[in-house]
PDB file of C-alpha atoms in Angstrom:
ATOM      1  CA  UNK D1153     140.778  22.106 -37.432  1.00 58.00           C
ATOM      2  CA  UNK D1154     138.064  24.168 -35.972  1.00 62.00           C
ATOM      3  CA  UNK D1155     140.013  27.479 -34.645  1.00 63.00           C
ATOM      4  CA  UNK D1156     138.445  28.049 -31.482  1.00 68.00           C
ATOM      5  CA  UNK D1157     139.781  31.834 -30.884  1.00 73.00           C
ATOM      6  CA  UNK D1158     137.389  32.618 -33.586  1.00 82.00           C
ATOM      7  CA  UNK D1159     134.346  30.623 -32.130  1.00 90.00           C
ATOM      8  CA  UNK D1160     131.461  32.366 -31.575  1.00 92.00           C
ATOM      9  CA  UNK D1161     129.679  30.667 -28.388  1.00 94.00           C
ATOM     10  CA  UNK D1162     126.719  32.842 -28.229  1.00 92.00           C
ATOM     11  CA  UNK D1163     125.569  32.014 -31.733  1.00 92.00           C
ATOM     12  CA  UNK D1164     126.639  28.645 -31.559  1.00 92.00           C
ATOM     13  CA  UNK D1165     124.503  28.202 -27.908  1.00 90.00           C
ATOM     14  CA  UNK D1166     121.845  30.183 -29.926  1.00 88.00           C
ATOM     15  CA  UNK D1167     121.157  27.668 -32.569  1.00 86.00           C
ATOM     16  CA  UNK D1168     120.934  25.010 -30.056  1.00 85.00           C
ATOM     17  CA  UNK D1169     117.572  24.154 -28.824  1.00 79.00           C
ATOM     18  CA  UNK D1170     118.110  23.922 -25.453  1.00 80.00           C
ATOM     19  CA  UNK D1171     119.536  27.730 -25.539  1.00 82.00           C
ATOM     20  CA  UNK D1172     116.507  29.036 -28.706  1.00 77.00           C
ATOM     21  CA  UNK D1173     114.472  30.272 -26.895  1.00 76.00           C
ATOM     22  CA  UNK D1174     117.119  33.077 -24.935  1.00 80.00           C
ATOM     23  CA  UNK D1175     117.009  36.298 -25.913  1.00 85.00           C
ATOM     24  CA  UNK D1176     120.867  37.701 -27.528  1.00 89.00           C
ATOM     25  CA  UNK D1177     121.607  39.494 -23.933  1.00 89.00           C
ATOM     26  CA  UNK D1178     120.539  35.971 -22.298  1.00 87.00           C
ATOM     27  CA  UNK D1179     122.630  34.115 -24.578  1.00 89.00           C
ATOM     28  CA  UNK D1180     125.679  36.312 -23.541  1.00 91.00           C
ATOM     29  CA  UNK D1181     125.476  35.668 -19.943  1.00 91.00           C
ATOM     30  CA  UNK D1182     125.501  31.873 -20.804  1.00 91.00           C
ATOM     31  CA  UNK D1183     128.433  32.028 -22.916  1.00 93.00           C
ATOM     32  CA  UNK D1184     130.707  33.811 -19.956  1.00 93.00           C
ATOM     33  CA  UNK D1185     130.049  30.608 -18.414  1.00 93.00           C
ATOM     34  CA  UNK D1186     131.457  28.635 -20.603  1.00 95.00           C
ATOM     35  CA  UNK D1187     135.032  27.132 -22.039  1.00 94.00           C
ATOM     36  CA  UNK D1188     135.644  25.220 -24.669  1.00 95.00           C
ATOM     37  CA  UNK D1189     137.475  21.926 -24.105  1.00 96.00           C
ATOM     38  CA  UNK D1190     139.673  19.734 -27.279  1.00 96.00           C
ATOM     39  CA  UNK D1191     139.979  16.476 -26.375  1.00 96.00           C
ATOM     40  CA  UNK D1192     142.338  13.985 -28.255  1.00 96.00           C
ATOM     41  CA  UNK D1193     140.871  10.484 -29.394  1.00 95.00           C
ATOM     42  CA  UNK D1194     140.905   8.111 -26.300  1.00 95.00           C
ATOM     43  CA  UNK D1195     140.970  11.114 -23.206  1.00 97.00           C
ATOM     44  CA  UNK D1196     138.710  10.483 -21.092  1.00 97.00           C
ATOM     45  CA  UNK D1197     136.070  13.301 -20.610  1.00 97.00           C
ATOM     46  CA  UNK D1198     135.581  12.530 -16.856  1.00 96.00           C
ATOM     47  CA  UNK D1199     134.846   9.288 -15.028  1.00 96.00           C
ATOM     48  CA  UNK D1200     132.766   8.130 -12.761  1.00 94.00           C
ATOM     49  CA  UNK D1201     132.331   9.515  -9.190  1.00 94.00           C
ATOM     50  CA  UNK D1202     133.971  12.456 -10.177  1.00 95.00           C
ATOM     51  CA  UNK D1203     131.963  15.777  -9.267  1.00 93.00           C
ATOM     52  CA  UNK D1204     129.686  17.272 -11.392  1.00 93.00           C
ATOM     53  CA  UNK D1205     129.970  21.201 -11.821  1.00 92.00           C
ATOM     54  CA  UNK D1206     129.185  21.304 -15.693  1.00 93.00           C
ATOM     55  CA  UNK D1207     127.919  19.689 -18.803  1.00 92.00           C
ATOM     56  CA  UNK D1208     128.935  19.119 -21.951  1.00 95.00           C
ATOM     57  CA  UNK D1209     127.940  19.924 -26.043  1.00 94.00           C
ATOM     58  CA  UNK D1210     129.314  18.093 -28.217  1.00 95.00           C
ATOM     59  CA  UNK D1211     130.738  20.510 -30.905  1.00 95.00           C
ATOM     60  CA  UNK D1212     132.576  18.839 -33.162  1.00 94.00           C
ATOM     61  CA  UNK D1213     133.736  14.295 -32.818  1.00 94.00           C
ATOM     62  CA  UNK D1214     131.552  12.121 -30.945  1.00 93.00           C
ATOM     63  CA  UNK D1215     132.058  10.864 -27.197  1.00 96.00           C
ATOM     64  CA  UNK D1216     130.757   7.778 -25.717  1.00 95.00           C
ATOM     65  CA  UNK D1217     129.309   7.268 -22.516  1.00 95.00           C
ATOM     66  CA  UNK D1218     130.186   3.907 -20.713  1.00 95.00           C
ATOM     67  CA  UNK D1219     130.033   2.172 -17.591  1.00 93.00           C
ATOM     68  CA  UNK D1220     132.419  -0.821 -15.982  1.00 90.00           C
ATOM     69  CA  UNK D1221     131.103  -3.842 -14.375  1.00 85.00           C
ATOM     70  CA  UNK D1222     133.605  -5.224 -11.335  1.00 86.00           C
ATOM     71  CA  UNK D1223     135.265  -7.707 -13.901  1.00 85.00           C
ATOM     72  CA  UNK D1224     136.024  -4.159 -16.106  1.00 83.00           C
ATOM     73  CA  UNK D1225     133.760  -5.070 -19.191  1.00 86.00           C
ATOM     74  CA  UNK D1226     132.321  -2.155 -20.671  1.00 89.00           C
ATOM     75  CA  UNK D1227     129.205  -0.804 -21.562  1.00 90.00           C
ATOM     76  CA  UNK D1228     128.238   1.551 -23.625  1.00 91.00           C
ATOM     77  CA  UNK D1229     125.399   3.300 -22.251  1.00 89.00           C
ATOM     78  CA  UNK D1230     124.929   6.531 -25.224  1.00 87.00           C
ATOM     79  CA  UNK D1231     126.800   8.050 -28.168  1.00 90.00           C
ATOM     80  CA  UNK D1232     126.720  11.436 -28.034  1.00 91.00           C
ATOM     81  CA  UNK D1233     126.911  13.161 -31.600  1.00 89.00           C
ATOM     82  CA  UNK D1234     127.671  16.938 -32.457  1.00 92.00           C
ATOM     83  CA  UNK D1235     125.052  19.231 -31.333  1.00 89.00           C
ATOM     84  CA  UNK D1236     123.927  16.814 -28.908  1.00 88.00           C
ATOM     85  CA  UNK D1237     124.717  17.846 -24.578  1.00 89.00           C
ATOM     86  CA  UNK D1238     125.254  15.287 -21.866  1.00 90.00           C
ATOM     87  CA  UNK D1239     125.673  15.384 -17.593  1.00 87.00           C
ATOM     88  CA  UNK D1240     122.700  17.965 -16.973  1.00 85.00           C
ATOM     89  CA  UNK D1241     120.603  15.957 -14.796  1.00 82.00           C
ATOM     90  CA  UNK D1242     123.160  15.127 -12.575  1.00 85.00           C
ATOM     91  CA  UNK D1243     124.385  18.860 -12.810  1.00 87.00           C
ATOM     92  CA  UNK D1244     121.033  19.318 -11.306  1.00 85.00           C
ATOM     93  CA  UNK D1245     121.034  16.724  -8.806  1.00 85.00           C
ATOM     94  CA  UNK D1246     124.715  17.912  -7.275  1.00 83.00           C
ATOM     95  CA  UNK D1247     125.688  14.416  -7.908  1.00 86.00           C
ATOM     96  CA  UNK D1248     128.633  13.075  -9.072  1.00 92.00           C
ATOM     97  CA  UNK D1249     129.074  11.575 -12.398  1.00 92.00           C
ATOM     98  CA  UNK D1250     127.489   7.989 -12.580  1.00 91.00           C
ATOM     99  CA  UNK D1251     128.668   6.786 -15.222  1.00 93.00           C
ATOM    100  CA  UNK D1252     132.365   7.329 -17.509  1.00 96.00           C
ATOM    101  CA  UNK D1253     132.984   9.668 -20.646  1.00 97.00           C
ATOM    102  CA  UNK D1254     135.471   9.511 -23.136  1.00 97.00           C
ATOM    103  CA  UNK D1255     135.920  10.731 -26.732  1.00 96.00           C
ATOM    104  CA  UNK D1256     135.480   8.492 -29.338  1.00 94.00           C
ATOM    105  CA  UNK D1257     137.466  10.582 -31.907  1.00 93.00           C
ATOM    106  CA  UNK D1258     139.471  14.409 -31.855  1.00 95.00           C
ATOM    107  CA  UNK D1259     136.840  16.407 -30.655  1.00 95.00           C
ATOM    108  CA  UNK D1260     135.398  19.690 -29.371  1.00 96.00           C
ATOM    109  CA  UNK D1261     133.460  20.254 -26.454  1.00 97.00           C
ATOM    110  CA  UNK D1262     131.477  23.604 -24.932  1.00 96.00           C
ATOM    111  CA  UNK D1263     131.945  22.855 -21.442  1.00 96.00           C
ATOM    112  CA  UNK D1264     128.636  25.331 -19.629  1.00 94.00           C
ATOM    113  CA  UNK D1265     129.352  25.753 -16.250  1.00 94.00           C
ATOM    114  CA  UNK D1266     126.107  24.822 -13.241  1.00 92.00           C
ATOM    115  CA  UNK D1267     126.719  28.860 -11.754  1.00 92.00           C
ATOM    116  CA  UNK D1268     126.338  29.931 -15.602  1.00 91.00           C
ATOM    117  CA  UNK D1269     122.898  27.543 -15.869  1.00 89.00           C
ATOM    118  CA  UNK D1270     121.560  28.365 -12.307  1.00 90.00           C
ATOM    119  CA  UNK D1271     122.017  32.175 -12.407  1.00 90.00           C
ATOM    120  CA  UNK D1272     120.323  32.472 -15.860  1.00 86.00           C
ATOM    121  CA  UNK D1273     117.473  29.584 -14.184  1.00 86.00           C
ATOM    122  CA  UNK D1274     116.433  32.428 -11.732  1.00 87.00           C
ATOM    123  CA  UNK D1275     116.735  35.579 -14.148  1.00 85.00           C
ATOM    124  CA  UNK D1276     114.335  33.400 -17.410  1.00 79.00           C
ATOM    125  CA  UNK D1277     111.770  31.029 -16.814  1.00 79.00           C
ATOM    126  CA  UNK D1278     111.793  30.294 -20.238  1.00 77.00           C
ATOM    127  CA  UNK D1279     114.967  28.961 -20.001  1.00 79.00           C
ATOM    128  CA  UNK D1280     113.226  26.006 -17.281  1.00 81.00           C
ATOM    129  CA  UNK D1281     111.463  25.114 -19.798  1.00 80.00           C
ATOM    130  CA  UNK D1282     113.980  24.579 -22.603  1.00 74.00           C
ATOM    131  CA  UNK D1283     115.919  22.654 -19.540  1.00 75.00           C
ATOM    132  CA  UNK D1284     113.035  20.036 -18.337  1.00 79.00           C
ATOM    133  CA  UNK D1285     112.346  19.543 -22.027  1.00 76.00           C
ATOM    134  CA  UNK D1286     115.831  18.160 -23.297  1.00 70.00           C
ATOM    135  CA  UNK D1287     115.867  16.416 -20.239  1.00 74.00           C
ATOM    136  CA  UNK D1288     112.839  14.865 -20.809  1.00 75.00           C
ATOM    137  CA  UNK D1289     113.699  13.956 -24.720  1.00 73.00           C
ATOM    138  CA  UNK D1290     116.914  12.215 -22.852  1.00 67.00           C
ATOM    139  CA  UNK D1291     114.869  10.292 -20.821  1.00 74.00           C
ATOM    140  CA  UNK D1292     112.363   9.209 -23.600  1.00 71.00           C
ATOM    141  CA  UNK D1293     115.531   7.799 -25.307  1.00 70.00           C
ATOM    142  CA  UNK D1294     116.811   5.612 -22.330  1.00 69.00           C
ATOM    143  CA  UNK D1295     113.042   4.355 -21.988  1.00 72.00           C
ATOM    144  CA  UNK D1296     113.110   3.144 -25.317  1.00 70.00           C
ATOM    145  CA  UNK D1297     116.504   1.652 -25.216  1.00 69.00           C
ATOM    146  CA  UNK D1298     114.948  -0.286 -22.469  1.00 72.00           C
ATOM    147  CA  UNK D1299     112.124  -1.186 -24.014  1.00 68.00           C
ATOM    148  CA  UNK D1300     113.819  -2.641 -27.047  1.00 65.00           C
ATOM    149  CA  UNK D1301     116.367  -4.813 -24.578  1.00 67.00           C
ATOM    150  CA  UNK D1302     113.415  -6.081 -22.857  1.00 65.00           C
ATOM    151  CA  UNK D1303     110.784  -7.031 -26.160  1.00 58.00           C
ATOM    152  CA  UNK D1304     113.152  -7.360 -29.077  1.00 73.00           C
ATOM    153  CA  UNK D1305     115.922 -10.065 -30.086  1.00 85.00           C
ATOM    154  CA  UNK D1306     119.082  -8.934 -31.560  1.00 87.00           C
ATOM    155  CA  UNK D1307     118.308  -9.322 -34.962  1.00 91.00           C
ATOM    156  CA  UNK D1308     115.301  -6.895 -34.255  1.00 89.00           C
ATOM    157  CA  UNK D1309     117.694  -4.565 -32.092  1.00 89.00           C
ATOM    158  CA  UNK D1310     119.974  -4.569 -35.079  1.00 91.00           C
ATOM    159  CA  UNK D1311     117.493  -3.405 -37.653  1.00 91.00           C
ATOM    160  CA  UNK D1312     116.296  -0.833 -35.287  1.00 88.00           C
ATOM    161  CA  UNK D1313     119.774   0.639 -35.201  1.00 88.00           C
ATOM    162  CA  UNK D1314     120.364   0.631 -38.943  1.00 90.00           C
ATOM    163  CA  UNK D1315     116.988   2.384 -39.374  1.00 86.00           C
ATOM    164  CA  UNK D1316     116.881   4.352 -36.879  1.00 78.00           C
ATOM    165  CA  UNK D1317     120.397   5.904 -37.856  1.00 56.00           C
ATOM    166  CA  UNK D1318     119.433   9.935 -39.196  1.00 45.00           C
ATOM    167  CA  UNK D1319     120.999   8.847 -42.673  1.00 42.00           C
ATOM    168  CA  UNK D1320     118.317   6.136 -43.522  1.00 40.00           C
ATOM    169  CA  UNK D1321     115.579   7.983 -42.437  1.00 43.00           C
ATOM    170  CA  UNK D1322     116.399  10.962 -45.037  1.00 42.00           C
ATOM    171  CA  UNK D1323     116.322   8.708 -48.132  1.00 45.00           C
ATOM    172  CA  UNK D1324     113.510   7.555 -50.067  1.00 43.00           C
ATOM    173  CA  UNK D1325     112.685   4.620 -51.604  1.00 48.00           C
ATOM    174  CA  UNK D1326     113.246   1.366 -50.677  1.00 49.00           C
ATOM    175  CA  UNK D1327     116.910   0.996 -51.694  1.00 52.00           C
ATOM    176  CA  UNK D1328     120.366   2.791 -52.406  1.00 63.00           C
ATOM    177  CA  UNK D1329     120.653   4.009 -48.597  1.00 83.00           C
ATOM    178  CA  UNK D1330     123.373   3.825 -46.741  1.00 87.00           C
ATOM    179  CA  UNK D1331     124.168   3.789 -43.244  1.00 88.00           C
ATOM    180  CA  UNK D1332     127.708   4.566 -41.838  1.00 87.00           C
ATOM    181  CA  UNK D1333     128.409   3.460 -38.765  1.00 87.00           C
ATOM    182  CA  UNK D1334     130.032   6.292 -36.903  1.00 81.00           C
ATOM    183  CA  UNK D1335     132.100   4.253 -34.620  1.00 85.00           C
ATOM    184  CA  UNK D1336     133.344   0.994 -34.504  1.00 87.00           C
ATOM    185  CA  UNK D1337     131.574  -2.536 -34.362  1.00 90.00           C
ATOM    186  CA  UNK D1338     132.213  -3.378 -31.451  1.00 90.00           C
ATOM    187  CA  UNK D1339     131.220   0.303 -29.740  1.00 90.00           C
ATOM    188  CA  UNK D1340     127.697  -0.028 -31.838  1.00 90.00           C
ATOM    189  CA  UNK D1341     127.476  -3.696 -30.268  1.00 90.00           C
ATOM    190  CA  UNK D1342     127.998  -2.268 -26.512  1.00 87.00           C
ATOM    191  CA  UNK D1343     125.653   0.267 -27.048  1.00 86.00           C
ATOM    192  CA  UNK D1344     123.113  -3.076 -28.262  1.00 88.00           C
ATOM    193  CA  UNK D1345     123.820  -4.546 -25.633  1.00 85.00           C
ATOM    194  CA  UNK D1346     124.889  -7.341 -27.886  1.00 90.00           C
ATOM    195  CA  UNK D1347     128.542  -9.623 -28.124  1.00 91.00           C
ATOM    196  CA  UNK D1348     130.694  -7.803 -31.014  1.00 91.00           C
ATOM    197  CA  UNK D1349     130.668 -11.728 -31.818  1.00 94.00           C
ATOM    198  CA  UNK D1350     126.846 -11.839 -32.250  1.00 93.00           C
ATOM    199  CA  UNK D1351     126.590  -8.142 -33.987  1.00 93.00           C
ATOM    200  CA  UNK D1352     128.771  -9.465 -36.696  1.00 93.00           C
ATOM    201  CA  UNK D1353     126.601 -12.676 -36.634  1.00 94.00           C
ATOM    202  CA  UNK D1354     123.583 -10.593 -37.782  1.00 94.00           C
ATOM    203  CA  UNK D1355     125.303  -8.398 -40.044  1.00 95.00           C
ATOM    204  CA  UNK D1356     126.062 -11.731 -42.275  1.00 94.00           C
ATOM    205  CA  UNK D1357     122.813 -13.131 -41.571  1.00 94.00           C
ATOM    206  CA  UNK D1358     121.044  -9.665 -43.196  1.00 94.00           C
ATOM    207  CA  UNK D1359     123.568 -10.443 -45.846  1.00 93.00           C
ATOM    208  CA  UNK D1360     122.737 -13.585 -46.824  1.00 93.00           C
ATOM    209  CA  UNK D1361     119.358 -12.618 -47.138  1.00 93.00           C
ATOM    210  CA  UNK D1362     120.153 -10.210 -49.499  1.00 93.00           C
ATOM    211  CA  UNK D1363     119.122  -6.980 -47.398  1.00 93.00           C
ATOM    212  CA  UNK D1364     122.363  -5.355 -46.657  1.00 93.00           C
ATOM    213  CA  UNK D1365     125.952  -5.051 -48.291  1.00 93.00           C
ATOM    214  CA  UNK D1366     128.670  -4.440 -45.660  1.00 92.00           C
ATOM    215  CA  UNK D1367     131.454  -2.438 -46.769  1.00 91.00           C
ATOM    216  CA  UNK D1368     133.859  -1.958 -43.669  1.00 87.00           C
ATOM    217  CA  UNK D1369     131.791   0.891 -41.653  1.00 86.00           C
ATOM    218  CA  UNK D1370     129.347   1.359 -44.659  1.00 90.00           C
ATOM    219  CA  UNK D1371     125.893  -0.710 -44.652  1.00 93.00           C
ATOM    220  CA  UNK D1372     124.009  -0.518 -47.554  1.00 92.00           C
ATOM    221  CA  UNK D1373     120.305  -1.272 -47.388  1.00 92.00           C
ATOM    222  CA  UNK D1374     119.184  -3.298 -50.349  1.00 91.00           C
ATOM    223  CA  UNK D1375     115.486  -3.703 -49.939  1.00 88.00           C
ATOM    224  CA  UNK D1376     114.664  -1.048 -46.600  1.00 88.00           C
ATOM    225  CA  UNK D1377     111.077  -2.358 -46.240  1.00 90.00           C
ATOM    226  CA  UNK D1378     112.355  -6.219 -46.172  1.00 90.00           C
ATOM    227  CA  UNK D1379     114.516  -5.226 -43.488  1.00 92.00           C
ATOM    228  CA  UNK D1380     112.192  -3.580 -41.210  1.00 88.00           C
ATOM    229  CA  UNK D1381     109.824  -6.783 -41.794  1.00 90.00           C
ATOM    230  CA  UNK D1382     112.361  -8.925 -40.766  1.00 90.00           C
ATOM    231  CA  UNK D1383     112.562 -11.071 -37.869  1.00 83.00           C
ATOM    232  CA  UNK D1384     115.596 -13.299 -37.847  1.00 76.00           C
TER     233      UNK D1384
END
């Protein structure tokens, strides 16, 4: 377990990139504004229409954010994976939260407070900059997400997940990758948009045609450029 007495926040915001381009004195201000925050598997990070004074970093785990339709299905919406923030548009905005997090596993948050963000906002305009541009890879992201619920089946939406995932894109070749689905099934299904029924349905169907193995959490791609030519 990460011992958080001995975590250094200002390097740690430093090597992020919405914090790289700060100076060390810049950096320090930051840091006074901000806690960190261990969350057990299952606590909920905050939930909707709470206010929104902060955001988040995800240091160490993985959270999910998720909304609930009136019947109380779920949705998730984003997984957000260490190194990775969440809530600053809405920090922005002086909104409350729209949507719910919780943590997905034990995990570690760097909770940076809105007077912490604002007061170094006015003091570096550099800073603006890092700001509008990790807000505008977030919303690149969501466009995309829509884009592929709107124009591709769920076989396609499938494939685009497995690779899409950081793991297959580092290997070479056309086989021996493997993908390891960070959280379960049914999570990766929600965040498909997809029935944990029908996500399963694919997974067999890939296997059948002889361009996965499924091994619990592990998916092995047999033959990577079959898969990305496939249609279903």
């Amino acid at each position: 377990m990460l011992d958080t007495r001995r975590f250094d926040v200002p390097r740690y915001l430093s090597v992020l990139p919405l914090f790289s381009d700060l100076d060390p004195a810049e950096t320090a201000r930051v840091a006074e504004g901000c806690q960190l925050r261990r969350c057990e598997r299952g606590d909920m990070v905050f939930r909707q229409g709470e206010p929104c004074d902060a955001f988040h970093v995800v240091v160490t785990g993985q959270v999910k954010l998720f909304g609930l339709s009136p019947t109380g299905q779920e949705k998730v919406i984003e997984l957000i994976a260490p190194g990775h923030s969440f809530g600053e548009a809405l920090m922005f905005l002086g909104k409350p939260y729209l949507v719910n997090a919780q943590a997905l596993s034990d995990a570690l948050l760097l909770v940076v407070s809105r007077a912490a963000v604002f007061d170094e906002l006015q003091r570096e305009p550099r800073f603006a900059l890092s700001m509008l541009a990790g807000l505008s890879r977030r919303l690149h992201g969501l466009v995309h997400d829509v884009q592929a619920y709107a124009l591709q089946n769920g076989v396609q939406r499938v494939i685009g997940y497995l690779l899409r995932d950081p793991e297959a894109r580092e290997g070479s070749g056309s086989a021996g990758l493997t993908v390891s689905l960070p959280v379960s099934k049914a999570t990766v299904a929600s965040r498909l948009s997809l029935t944990p029924e029908y996500f399963s349905r694919v997974l067999r169907e890939l296997e059948a045609e002889r361009l996965i193995e499924v091994d619990k959490r592990d998916i092995h791609i047999l033959d990577m450029p079959r898969l990305a030519a496939y249609q279903g």
